[in-house]
PDB file of C-alpha atoms and ligand atoms in Angstrom:
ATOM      1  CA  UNK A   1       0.000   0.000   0.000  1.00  0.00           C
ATOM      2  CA  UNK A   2       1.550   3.742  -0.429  1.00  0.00           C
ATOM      3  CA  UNK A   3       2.032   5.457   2.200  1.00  0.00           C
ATOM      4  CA  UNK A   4       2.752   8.699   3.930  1.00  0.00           C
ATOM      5  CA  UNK A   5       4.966   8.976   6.796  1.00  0.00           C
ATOM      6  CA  UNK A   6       4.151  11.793   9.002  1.00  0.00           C
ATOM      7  CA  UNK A   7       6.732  12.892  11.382  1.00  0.00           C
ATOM      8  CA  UNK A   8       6.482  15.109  14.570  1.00  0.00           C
ATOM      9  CA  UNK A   9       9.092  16.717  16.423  1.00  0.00           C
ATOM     10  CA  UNK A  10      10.145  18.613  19.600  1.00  0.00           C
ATOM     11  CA  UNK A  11       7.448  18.511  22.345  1.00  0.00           C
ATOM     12  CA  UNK A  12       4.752  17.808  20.147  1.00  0.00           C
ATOM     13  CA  UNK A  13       4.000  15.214  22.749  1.00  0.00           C
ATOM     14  CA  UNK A  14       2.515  17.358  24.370  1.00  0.00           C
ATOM     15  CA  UNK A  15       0.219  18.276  22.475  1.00  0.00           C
ATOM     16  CA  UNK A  16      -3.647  18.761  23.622  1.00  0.00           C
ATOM     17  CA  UNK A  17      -1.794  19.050  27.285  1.00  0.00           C
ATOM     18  CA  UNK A  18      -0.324  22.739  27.274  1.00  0.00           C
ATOM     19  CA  UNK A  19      -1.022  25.885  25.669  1.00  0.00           C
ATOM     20  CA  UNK A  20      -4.299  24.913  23.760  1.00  0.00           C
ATOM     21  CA  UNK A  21      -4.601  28.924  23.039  1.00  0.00           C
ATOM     22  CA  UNK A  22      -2.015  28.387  20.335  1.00  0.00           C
ATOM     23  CA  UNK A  23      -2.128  24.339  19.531  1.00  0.00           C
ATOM     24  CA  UNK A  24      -5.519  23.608  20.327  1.00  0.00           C
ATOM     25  CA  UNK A  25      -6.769  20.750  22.345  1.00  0.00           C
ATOM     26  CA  UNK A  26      -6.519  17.985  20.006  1.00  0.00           C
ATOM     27  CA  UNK A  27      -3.993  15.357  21.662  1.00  0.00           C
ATOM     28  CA  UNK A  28      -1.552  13.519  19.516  1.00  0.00           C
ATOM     29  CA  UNK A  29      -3.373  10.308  19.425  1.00  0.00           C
ATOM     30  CA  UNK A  30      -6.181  12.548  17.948  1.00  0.00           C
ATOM     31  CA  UNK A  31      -4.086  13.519  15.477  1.00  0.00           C
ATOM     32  CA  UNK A  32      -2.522  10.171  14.465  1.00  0.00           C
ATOM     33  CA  UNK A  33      -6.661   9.102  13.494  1.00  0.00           C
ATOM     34  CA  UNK A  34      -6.505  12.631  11.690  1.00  0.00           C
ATOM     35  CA  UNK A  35      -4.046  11.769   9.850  1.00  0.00           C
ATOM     36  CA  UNK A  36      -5.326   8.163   9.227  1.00  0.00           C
ATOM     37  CA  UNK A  37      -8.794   9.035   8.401  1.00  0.00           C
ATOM     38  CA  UNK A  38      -7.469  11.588   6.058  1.00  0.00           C
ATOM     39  CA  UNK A  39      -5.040   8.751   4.139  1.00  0.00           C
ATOM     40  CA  UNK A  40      -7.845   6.347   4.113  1.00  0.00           C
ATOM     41  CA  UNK A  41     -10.020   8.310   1.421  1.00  0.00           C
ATOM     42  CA  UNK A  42      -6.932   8.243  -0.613  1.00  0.00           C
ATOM     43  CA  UNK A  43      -6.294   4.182   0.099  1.00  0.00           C
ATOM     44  CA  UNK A  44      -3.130   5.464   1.024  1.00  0.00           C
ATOM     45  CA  UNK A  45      -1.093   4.223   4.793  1.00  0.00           C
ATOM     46  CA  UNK A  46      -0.176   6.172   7.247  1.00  0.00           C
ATOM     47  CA  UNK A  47       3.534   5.883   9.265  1.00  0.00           C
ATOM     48  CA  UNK A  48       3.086   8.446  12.208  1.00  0.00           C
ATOM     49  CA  UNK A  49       6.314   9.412  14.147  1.00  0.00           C
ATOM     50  CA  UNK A  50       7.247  11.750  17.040  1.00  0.00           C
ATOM     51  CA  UNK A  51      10.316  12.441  18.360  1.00  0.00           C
ATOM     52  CA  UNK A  52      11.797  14.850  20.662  1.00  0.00           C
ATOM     53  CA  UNK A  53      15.222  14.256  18.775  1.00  0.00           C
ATOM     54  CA  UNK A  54      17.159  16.316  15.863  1.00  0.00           C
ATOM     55  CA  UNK A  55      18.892  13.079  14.734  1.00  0.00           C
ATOM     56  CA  UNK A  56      16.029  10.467  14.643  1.00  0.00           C
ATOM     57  CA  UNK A  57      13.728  12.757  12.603  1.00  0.00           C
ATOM     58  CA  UNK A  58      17.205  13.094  10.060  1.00  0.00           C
ATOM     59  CA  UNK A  59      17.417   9.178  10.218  1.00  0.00           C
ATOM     60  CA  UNK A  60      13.571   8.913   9.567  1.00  0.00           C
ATOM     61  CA  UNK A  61      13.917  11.378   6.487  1.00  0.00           C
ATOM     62  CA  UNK A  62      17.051   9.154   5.220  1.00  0.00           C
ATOM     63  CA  UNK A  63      14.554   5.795   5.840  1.00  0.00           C
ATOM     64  CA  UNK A  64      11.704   7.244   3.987  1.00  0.00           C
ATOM     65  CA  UNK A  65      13.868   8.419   1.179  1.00  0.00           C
ATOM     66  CA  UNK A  66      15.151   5.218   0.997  1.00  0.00           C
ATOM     67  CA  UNK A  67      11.930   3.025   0.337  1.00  0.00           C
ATOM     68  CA  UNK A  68      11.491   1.503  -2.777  1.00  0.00           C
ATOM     69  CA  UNK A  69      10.400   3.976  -5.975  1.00  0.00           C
ATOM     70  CA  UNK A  70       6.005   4.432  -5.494  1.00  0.00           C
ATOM     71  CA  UNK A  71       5.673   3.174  -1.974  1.00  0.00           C
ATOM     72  CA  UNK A  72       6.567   6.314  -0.101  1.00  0.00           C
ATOM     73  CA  UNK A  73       4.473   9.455  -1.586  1.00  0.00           C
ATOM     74  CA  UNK A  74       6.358  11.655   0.969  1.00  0.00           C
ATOM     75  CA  UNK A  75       6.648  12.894   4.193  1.00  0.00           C
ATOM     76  CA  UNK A  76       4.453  15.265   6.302  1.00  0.00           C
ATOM     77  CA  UNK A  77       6.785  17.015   8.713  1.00  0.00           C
ATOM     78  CA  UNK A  78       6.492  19.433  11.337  1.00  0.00           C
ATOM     79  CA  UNK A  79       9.630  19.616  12.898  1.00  0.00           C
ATOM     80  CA  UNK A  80       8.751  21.888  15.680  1.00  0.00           C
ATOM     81  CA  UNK A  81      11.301  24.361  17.294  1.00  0.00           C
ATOM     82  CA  UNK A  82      14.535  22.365  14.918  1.00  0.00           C
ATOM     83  CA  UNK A  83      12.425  24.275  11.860  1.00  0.00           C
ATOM     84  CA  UNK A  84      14.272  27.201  13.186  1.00  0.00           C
ATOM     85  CA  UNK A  85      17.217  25.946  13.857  1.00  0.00           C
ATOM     86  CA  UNK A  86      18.315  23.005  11.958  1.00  0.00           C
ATOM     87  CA  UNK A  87      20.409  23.395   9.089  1.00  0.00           C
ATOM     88  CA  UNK A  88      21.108  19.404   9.169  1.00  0.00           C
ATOM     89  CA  UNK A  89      17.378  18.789   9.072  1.00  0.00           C
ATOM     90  CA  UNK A  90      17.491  21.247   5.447  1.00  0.00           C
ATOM     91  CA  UNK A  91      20.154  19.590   4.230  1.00  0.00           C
ATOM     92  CA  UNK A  92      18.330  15.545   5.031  1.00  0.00           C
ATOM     93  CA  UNK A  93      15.310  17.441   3.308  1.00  0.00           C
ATOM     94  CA  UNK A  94      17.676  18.566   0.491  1.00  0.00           C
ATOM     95  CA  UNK A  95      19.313  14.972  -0.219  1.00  0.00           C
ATOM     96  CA  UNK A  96      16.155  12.892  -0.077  1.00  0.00           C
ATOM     97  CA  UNK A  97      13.980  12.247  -3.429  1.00  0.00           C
ATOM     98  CA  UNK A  98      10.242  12.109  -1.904  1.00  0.00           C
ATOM     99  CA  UNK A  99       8.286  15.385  -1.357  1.00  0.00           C
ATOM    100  CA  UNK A 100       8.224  16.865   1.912  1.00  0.00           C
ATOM    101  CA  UNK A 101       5.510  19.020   3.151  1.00  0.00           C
ATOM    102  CA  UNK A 102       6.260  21.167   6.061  1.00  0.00           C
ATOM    103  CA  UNK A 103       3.105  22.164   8.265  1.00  0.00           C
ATOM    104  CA  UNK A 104       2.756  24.176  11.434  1.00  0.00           C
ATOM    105  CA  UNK A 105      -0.142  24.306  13.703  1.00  0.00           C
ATOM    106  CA  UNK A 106       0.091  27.855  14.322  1.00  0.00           C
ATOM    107  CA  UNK A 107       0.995  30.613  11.871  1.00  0.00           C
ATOM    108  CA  UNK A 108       4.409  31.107  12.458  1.00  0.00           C
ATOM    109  CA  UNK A 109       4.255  34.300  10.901  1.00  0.00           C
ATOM    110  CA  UNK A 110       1.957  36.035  13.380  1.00  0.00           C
ATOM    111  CA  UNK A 111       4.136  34.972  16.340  1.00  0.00           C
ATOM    112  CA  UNK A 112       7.490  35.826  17.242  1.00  0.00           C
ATOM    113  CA  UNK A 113      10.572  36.776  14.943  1.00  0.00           C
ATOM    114  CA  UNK A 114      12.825  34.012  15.632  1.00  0.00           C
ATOM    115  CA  UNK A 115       9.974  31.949  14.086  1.00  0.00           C
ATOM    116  CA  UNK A 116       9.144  33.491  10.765  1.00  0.00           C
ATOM    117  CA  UNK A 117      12.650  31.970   9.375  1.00  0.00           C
ATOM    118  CA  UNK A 118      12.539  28.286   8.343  1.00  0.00           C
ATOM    119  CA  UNK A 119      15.986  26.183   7.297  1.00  0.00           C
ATOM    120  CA  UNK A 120      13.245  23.248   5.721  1.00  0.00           C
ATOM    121  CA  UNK A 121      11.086  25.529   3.690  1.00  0.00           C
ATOM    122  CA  UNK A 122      13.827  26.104   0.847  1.00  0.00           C
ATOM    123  CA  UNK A 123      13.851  22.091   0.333  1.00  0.00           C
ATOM    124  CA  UNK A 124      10.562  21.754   1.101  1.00  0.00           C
ATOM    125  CA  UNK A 125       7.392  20.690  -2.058  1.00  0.00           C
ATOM    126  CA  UNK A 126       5.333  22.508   0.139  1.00  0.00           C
ATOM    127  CA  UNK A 127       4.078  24.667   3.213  1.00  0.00           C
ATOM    128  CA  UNK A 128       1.466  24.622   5.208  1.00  0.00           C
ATOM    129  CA  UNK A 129       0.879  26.855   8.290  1.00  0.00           C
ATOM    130  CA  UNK A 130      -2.104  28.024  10.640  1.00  0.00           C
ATOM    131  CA  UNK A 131      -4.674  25.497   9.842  1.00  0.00           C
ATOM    132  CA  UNK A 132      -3.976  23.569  13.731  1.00  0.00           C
ATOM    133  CA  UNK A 133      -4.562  19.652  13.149  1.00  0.00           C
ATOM    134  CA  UNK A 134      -6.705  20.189   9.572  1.00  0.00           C
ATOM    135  CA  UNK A 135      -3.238  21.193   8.075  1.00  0.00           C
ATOM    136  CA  UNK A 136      -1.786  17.659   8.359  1.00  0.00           C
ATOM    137  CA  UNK A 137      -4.819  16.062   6.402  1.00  0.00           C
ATOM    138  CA  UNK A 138      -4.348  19.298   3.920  1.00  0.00           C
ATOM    139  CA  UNK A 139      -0.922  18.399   3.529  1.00  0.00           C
ATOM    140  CA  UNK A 140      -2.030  14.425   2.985  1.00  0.00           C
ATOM    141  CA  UNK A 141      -4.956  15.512   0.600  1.00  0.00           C
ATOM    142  CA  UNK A 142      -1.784  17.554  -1.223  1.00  0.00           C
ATOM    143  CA  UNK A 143       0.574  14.696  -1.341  1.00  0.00           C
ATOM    144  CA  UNK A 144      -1.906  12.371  -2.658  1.00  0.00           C
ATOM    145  CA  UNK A 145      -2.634  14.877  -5.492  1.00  0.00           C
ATOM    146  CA  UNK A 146       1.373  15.303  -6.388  1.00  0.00           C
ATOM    147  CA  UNK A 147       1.420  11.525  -6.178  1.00  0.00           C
ATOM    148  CA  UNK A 148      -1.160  11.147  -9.068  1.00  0.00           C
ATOM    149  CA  UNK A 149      -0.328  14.301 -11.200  1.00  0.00           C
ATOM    150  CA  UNK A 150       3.330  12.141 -11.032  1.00  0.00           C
ATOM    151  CA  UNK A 151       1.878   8.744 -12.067  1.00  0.00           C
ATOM    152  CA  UNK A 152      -1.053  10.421 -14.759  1.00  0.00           C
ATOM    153  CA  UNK A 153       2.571  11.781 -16.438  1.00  0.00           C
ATOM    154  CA  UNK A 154       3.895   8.581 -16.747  1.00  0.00           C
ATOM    155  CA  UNK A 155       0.881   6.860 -18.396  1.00  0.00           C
TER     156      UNK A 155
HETATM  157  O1  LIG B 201       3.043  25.639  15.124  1.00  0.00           O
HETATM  158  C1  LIG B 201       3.732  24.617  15.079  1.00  0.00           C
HETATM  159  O2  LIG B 201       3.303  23.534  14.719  1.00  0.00           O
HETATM  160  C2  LIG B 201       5.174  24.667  15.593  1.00  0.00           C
HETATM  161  O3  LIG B 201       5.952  23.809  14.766  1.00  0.00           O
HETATM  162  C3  LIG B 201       5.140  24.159  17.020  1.00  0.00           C
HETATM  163  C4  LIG B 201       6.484  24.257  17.723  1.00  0.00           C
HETATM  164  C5  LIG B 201       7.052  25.681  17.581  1.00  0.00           C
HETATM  165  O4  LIG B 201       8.346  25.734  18.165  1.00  0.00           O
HETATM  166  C6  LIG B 201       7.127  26.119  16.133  1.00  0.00           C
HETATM  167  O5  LIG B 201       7.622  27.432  16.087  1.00  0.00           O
HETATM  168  C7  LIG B 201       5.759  26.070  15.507  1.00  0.00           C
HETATM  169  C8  LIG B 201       6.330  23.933  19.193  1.00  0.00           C
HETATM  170  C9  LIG B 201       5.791  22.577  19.441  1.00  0.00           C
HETATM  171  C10 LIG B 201       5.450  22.500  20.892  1.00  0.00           C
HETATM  172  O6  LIG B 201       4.258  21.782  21.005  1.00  0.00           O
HETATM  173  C11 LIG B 201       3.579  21.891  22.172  1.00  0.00           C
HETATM  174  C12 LIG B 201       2.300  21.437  22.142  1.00  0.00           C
HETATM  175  C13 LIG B 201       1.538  21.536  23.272  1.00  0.00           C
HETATM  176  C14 LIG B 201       2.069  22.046  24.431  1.00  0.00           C
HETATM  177  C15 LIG B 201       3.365  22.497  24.452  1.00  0.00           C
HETATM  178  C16 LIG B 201       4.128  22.407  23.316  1.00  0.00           C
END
């Protein structure tokens, strides 16, 4: 089955726990069945990681790039705070071959400085930002188009 792997950084454990004024109260499980319900009308799997860890979200972009050519569509990331800091997380986006969609709960934009600059947008197929939890199944619904515009060009 294709699939989608959707990967969650820094404190995003937390979700639904602390500061629902900006993240909402959706918990993370919530948003794993988001995601999944989202995937389903496309037939397409879900692979739904969190990690509070700069290098295992670098070795999960290296895994997914590695799957074989079809069964990964891309990768739905929000890497949390490292989206401001990370030039290695750029680069892994740089040197893999699927899509990756970068989504943020909040609109970075309308918050502080230090957060309107991303090192993963210039790699990135797309953005997504300010939706809360809708913008992961926006970001699915978009893969799943790319993935078909993609395989309608090879027919
Ligand atoms: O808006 C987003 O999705 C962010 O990626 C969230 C990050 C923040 O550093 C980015 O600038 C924007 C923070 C994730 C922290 O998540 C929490 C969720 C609930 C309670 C506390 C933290």
């Amino acid at each position: 089955m294709p699939t989608i792997w959707v990967l969650n950084g820094p404190n995003l454990n937390l979700l639904g726990t602390r500061e629902p004024a900006i993240y909402g109260s959706t918990t993370i499980a919530d948003l794993e069945r988001a995601c999944r319900d989202a995937a389903k009308a496309h037939s397409i799997e879900i692979d739904f990681r969190q990690s509070n860890h700069e290098g295992a979200l670098i070795d999960w972009l290296h895994e997914a790039g590695r799957s074989p050519t079809g069964e990964t569509l891309g990768v739905v990331l929000n890497a949390g705070a490292y989206t401001h800091t990370s030039v290695a997380l750029g680069d892994a986006i740089k040197a893999i071959a699927v899509p990756v969609i970068e989504v943020h709960l909040s609109n970075v934009h309308a918050r502080e400085p230090f957060r309107h600059h991303s090192h993963l947008s210039p790699g990135c197929a797309g953005i997504v930002v300010g939706f809360g939890v809708v913008g992961y199944a926006l970001a699915i619904d978009g893969l799943a188009r790319m993935a078909k515009t993609r395989s309608d060009a090879r027919k």
